[in-house]
PDB file of C-alpha atoms in Angstrom:
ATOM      1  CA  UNK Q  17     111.227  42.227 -89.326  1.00 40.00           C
ATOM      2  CA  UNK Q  18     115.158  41.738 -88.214  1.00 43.00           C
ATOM      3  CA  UNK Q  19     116.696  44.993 -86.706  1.00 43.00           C
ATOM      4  CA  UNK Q  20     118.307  46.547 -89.234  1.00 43.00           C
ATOM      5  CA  UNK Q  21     122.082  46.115 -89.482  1.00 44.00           C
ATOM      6  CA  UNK Q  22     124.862  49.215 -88.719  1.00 44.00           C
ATOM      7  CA  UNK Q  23     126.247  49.676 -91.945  1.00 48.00           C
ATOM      8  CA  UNK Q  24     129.460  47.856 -92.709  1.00 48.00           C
ATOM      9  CA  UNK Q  25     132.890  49.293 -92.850  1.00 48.00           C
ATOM     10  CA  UNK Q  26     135.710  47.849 -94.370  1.00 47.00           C
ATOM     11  CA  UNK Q  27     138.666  46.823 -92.750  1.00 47.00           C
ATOM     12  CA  UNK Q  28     141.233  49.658 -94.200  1.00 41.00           C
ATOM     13  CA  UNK Q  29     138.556  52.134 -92.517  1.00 44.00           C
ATOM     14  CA  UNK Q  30     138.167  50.426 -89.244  1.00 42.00           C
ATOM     15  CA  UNK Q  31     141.887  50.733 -88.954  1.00 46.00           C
ATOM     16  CA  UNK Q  32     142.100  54.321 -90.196  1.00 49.00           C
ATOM     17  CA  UNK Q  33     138.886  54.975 -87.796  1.00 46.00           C
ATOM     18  CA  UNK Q  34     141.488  53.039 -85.045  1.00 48.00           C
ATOM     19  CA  UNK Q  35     144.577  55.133 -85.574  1.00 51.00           C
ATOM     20  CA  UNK Q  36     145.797  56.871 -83.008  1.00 50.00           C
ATOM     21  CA  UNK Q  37     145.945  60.630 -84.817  1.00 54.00           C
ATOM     22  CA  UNK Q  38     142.040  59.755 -85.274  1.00 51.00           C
ATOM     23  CA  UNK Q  39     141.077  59.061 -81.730  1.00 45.00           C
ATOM     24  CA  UNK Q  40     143.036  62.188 -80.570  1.00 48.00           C
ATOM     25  CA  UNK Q  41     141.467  64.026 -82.452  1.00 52.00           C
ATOM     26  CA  UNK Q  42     137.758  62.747 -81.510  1.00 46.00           C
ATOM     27  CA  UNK Q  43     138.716  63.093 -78.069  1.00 43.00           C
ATOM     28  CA  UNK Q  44     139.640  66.451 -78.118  1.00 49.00           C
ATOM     29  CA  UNK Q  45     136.336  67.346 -80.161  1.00 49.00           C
ATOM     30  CA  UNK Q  46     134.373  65.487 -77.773  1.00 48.00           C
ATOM     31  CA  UNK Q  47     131.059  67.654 -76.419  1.00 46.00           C
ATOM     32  CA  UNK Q  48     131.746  70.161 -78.812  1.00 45.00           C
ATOM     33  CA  UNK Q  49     132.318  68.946 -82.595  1.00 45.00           C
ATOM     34  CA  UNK Q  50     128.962  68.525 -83.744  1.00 57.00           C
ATOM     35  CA  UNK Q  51     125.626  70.244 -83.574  1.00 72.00           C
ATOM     36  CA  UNK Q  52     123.520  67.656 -85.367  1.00 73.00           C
ATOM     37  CA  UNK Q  53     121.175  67.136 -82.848  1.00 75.00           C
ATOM     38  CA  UNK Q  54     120.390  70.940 -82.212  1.00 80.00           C
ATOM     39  CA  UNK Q  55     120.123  71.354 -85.995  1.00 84.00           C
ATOM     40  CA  UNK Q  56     117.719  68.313 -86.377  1.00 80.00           C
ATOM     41  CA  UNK Q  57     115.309  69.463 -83.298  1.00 80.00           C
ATOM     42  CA  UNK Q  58     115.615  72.792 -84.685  1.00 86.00           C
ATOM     43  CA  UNK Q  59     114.234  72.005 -88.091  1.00 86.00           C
ATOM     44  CA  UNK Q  60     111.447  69.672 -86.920  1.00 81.00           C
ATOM     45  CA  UNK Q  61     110.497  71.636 -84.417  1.00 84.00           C
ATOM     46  CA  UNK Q  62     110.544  74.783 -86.644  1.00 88.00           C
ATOM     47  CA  UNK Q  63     108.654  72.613 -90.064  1.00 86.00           C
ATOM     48  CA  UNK Q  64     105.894  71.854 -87.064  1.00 84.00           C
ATOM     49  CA  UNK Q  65     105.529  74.929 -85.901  1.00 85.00           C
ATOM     50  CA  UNK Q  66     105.063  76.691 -88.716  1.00 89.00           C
ATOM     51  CA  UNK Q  67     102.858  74.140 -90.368  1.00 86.00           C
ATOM     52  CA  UNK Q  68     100.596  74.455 -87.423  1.00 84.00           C
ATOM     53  CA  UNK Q  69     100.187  78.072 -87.763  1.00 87.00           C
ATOM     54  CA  UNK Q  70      99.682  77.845 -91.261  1.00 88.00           C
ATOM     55  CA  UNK Q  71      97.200  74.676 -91.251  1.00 84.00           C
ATOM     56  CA  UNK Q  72      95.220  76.443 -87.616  1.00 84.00           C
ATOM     57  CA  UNK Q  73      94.811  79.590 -89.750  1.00 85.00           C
ATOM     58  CA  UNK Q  74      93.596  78.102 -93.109  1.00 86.00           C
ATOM     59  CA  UNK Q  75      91.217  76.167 -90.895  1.00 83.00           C
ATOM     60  CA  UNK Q  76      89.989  79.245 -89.367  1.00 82.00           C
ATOM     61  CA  UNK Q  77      89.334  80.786 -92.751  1.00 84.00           C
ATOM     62  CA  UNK Q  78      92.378  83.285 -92.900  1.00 88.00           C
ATOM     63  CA  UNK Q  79      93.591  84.506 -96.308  1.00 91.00           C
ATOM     64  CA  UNK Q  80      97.197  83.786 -97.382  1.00 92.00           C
ATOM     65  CA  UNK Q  81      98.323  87.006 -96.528  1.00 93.00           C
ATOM     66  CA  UNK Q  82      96.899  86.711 -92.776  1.00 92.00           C
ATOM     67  CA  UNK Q  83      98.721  83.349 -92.792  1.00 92.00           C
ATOM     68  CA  UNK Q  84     102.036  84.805 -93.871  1.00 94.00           C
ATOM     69  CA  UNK Q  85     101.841  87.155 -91.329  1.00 94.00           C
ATOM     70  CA  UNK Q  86     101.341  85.100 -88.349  1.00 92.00           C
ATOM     71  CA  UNK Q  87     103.520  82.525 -90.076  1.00 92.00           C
ATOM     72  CA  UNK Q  88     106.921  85.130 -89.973  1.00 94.00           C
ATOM     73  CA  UNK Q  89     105.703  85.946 -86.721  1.00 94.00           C
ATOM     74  CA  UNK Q  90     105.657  82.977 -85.049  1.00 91.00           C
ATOM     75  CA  UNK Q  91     108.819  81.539 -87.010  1.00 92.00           C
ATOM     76  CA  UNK Q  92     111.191  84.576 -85.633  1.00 93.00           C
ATOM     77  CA  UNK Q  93     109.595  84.761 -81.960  1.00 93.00           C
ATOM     78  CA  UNK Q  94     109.397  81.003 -81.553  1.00 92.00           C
ATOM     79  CA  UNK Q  95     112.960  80.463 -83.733  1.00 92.00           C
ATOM     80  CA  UNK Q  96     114.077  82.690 -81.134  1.00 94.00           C
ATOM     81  CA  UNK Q  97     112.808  81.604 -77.990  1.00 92.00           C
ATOM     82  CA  UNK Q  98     114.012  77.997 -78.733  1.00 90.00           C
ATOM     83  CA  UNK Q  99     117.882  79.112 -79.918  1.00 91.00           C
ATOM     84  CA  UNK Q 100     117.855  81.229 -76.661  1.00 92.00           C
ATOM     85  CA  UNK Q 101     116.354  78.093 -74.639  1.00 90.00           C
ATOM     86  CA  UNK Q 102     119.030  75.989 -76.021  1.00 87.00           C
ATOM     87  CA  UNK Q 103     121.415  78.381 -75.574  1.00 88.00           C
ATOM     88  CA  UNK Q 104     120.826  78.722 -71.756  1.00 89.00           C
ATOM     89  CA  UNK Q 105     120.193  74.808 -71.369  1.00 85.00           C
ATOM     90  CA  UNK Q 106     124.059  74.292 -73.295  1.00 82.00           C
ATOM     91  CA  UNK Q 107     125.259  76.923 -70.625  1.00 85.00           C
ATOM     92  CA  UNK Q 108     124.065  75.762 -68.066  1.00 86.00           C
ATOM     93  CA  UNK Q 109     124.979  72.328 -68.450  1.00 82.00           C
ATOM     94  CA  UNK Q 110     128.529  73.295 -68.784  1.00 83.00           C
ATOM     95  CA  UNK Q 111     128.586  75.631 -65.413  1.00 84.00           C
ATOM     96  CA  UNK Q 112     127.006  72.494 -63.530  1.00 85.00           C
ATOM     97  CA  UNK Q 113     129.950  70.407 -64.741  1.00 84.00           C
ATOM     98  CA  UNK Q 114     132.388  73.011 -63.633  1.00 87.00           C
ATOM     99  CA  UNK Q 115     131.009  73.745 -60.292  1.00 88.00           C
ATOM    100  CA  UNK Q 116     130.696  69.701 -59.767  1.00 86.00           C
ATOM    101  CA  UNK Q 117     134.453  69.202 -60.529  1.00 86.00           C
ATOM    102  CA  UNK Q 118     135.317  72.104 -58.432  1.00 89.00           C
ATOM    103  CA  UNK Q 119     133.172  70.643 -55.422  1.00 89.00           C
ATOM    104  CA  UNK Q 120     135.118  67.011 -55.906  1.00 88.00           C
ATOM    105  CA  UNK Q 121     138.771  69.050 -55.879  1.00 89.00           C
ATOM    106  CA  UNK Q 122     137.448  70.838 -52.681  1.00 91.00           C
ATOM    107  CA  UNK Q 123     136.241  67.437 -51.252  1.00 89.00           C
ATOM    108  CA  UNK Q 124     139.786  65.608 -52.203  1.00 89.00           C
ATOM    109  CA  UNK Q 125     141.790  67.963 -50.387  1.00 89.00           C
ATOM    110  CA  UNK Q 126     139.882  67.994 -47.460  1.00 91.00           C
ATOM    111  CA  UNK Q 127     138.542  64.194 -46.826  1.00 89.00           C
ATOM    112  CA  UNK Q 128     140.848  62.612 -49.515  1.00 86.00           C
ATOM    113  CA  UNK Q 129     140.172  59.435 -47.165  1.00 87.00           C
ATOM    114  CA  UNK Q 130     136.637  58.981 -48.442  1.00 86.00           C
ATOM    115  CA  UNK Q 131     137.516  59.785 -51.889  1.00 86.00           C
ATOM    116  CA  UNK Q 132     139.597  57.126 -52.280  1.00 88.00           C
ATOM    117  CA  UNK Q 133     136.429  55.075 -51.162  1.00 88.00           C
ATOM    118  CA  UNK Q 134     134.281  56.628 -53.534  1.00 87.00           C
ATOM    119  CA  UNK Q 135     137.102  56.065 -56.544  1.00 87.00           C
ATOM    120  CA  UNK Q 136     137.523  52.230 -55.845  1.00 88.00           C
ATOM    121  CA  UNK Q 137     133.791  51.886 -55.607  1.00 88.00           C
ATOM    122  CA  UNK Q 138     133.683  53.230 -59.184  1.00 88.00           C
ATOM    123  CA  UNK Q 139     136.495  51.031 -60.707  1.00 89.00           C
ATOM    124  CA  UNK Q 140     134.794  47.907 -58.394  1.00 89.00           C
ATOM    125  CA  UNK Q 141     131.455  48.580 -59.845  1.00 88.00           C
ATOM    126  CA  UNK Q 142     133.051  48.001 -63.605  1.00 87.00           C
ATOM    127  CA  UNK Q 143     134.662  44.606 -62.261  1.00 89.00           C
ATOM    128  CA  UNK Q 144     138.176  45.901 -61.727  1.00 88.00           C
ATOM    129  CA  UNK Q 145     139.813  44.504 -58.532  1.00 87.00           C
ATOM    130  CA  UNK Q 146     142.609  42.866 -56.366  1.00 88.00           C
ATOM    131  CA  UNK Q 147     145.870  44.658 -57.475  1.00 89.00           C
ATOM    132  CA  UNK Q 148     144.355  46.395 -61.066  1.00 91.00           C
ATOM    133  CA  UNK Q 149     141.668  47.607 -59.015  1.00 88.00           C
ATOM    134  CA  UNK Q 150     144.815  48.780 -56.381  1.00 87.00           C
ATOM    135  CA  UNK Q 151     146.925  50.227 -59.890  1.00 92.00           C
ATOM    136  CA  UNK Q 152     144.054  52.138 -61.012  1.00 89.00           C
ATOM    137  CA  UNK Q 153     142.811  53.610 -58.131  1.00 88.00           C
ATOM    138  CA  UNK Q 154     146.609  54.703 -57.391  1.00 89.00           C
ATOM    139  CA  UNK Q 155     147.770  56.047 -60.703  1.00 90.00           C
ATOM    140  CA  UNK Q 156     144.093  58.373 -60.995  1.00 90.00           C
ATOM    141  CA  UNK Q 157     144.508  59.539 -57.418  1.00 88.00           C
ATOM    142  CA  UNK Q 158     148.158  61.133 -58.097  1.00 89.00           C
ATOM    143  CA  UNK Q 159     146.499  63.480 -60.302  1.00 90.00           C
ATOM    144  CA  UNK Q 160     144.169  65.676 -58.209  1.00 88.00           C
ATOM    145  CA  UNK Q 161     142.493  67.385 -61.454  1.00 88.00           C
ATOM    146  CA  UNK Q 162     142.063  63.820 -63.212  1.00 87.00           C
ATOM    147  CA  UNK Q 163     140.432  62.617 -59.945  1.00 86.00           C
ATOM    148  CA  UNK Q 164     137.788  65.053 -59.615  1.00 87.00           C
ATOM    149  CA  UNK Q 165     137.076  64.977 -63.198  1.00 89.00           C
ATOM    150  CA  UNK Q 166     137.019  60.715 -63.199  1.00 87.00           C
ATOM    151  CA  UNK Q 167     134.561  61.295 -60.481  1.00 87.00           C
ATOM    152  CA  UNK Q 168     132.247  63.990 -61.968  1.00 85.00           C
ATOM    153  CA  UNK Q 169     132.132  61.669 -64.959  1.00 86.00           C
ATOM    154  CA  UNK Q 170     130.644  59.009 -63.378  1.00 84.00           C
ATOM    155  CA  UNK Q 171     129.207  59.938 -60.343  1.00 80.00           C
ATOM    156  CA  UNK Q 172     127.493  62.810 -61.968  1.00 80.00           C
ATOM    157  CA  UNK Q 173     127.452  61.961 -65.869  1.00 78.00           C
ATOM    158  CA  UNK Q 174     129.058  65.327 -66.598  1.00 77.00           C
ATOM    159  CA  UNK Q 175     131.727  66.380 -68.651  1.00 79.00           C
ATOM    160  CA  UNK Q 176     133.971  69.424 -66.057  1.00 76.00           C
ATOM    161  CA  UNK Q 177     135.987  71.626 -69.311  1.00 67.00           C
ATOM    162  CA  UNK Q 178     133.461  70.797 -71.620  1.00 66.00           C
ATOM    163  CA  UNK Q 179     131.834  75.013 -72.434  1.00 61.00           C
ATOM    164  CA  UNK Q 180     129.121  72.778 -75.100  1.00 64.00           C
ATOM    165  CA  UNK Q 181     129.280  75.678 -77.949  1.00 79.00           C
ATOM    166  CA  UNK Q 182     126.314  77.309 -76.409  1.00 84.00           C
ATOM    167  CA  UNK Q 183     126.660  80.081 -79.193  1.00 86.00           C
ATOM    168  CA  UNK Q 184     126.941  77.441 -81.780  1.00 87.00           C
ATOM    169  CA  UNK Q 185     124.204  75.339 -80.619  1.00 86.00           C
ATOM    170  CA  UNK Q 186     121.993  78.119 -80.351  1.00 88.00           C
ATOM    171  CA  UNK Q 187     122.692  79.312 -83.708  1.00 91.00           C
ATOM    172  CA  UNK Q 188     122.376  75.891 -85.621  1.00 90.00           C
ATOM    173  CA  UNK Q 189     118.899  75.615 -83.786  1.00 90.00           C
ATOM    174  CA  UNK Q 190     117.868  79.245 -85.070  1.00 93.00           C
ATOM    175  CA  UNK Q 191     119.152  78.484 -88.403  1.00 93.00           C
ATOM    176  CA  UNK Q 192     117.233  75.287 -88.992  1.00 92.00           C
ATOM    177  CA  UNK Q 193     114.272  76.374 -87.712  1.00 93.00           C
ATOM    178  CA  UNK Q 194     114.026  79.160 -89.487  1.00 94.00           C
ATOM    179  CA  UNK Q 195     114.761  77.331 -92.700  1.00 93.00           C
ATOM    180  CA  UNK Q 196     112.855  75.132 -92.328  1.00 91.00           C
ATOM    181  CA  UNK Q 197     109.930  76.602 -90.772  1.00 92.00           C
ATOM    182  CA  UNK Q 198     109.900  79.062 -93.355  1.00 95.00           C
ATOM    183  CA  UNK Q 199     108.678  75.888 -96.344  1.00 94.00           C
ATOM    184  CA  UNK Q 200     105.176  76.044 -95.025  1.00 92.00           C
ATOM    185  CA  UNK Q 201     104.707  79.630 -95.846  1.00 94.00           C
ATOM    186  CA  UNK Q 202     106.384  79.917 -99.283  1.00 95.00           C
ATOM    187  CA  UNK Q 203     103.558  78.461-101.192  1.00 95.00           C
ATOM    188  CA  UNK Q 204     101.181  81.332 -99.795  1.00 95.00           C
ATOM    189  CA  UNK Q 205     103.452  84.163-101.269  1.00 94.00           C
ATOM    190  CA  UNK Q 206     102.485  82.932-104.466  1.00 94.00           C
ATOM    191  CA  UNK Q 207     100.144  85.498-105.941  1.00 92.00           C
ATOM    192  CA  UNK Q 208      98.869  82.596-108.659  1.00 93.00           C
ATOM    193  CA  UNK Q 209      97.917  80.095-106.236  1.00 93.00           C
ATOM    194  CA  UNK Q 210      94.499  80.293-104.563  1.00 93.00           C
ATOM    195  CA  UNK Q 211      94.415  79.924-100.639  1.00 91.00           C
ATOM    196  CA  UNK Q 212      93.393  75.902-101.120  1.00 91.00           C
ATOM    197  CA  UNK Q 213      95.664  75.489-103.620  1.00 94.00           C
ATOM    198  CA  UNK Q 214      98.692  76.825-101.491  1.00 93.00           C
ATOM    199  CA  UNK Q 215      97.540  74.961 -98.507  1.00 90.00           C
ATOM    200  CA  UNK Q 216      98.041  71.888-100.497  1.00 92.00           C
ATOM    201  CA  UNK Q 217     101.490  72.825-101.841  1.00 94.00           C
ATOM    202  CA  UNK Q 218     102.219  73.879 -98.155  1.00 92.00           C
ATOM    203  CA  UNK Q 219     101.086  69.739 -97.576  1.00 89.00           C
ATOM    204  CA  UNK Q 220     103.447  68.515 -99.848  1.00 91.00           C
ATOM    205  CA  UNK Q 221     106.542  70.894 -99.754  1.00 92.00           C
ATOM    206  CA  UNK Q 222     106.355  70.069 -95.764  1.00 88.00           C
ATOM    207  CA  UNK Q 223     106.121  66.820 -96.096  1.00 86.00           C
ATOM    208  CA  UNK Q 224     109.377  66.364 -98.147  1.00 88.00           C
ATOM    209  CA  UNK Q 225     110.557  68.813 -95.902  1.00 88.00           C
ATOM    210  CA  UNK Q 226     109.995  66.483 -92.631  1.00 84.00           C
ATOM    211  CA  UNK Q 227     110.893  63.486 -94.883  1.00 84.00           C
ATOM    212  CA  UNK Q 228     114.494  64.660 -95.666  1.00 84.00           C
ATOM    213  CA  UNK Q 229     115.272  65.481 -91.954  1.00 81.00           C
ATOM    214  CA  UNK Q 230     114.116  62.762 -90.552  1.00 82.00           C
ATOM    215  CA  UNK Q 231     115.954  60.839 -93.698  1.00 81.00           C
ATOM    216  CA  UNK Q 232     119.312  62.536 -93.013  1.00 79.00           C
ATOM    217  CA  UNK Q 233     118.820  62.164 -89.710  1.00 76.00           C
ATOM    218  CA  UNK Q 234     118.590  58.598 -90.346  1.00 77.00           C
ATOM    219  CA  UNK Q 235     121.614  58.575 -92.396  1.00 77.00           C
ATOM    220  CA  UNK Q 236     124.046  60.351 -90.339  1.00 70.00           C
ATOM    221  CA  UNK Q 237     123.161  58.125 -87.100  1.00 69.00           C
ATOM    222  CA  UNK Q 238     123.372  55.141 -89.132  1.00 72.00           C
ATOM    223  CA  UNK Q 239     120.023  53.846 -88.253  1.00 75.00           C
ATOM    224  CA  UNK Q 240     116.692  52.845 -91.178  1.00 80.00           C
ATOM    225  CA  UNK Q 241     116.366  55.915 -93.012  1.00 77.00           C
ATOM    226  CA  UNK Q 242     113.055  54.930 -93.945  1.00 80.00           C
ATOM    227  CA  UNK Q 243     111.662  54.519 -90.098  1.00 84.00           C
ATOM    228  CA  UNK Q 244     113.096  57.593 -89.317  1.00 79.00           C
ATOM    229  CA  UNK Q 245     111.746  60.138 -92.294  1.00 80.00           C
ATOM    230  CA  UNK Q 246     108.223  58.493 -91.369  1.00 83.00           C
ATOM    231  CA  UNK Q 247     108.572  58.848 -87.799  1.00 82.00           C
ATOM    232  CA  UNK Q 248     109.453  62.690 -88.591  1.00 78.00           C
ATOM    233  CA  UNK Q 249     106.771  63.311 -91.092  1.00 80.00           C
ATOM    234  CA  UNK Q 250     104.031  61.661 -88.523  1.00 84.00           C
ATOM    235  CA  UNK Q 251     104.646  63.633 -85.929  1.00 79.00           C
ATOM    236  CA  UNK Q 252     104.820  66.671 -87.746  1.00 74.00           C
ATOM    237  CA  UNK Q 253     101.289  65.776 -89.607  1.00 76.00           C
ATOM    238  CA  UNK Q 254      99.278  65.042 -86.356  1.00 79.00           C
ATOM    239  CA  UNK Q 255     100.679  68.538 -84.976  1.00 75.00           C
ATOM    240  CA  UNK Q 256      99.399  70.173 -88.219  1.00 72.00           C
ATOM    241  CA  UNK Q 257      96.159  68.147 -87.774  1.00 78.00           C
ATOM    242  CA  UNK Q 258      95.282  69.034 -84.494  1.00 79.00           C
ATOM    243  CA  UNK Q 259      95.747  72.508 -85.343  1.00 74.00           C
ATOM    244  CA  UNK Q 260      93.742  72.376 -88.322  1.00 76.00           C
ATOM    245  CA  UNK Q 261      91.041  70.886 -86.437  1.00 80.00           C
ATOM    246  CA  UNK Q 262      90.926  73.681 -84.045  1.00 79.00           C
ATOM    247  CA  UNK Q 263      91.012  76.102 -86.224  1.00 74.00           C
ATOM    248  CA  UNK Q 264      88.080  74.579 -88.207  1.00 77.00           C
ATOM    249  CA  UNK Q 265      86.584  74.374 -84.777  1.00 83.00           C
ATOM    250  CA  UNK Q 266      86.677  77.174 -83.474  1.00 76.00           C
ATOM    251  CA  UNK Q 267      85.558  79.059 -86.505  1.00 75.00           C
ATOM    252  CA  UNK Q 268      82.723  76.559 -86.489  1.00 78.00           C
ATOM    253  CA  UNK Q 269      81.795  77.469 -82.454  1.00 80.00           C
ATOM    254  CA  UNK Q 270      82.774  81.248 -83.136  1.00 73.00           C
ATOM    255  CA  UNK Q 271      81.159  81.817 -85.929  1.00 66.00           C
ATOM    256  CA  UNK Q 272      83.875  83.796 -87.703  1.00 50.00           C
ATOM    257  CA  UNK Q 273      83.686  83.485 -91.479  1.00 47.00           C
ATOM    258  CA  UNK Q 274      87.102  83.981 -93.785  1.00 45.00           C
ATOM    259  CA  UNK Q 275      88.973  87.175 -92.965  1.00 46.00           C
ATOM    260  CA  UNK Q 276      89.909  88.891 -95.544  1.00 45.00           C
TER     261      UNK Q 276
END
């Protein structure tokens, strides 16, 4: 099967995509405009980890209200853990960057000699050089702060200025996991629904569930929406499997009959 196509854009919006107010302004959101992916790895992560709990307990014979319990449980502590990982990571990241560009400054007013060096072999590695290579190396090395930062860019990969949101990508993570996580459970606070029966609603309303991110995930990076809901919805259904196996397993090996 061909790889599938980026979708096509017609000329009036690839010049109003071009204009210059437009790439401003996505420069000076860059790092920091968009929390799609902590949203998206918060909501699979937090469908998954739910729908383990809930498929681990119903294999080990647990009533609905047992798996309700654990099910909160684990969605707040792990929803948690994971915005506060995320939160540290985002941090983190951005101090790195900071300290790096303060390091190059440090470095350009003391051995500016072999900075130079180490700015030309940059530009010569992307094919610049005679006199451009000369221009460029000249016009970047007048500014001391857009040296060290051209050089923590590349040398480094890192983005010195750049604080990441780390409240706001901590907080979309929390928020999709939670919302997500918490579709699993909802068919168990039924009171009309038997334990089997809500286990199988739990099946399907997950499934959708792991369908539409991985489908809007799809959407939103422009790539096969159809590759990427399945992708989503098989990893999230051999997580639950495996859990429900051990479950079943261990109340097999244990034992234990249904808990009340």
């Amino acid at each position: 099967m061909p790889a599938k196509q980026p979708r096509q854009r017609s000329p009036w919006h690839l010049a109003r995509a071009h204009h210059a107010d437009e790439v401003r302004a996505r420069l000076a959101s860059e790092g920091g405009g968009g929390h799609l992916g902590d949203a998206v790895l918060g909501a699979i992560d937090g469908g998954i980890t739910s729908f383990a709990v809930v498929a681990g307990a119903v294999g080990g014979g647990f009533s609905s209200l047992v798996v309700i319990i654990l099910g909160v449980a684990s969605l707040l502590a792990d929803g948690f853990s994971m915005a506060v990982s995320n939160y540290l990571s985002t941090k983190s990241d951005a101090q790195a960057a900071d300290q790096a560009h303060r390091e190059e400054l440090r470095h350009i007013e003391e051995i500016p000699e072999h900075q130079c060096l180490e700015l030309r072999e940059v530009f010569s590695a992307k094919g610049f050089e005679g006199e451009t290579l000369d221009r460029i190396v000249k016009t970047i090395a007048e500014d001391p702060e857009l040296w060290a930062k051209t050089i923590t860019q590349e040398e480094f990969g890192l983005q010195p200025g750049d604080t990441g949101q780390p409240l706001q990508s901590g907080a979309a993570t929390f928020a999709a996991f939670v919302l997500v996580g918490a579709i699993p459970l909802i068919p168990f606070a039924i009171p009309v629904l038997s334990l089997d029966q809500a286990f199988i609603a739990s099946i399907a309303a997950t499934s959708l569930a792991f369908l539409g991110v991985g489908i809007t995930k799809g959407w939103v990076l422009d790539q096969s929406r159809f590759r990427s809901g399945l992708e989503t919805l098989l990893t999230g259904g051999g997580a639950a499997l495996l859990a429900y196996g051990a479950g079943t397993l261990l109340r097999t090996w244990l034992g234990t009959g249904a808990v009340a």
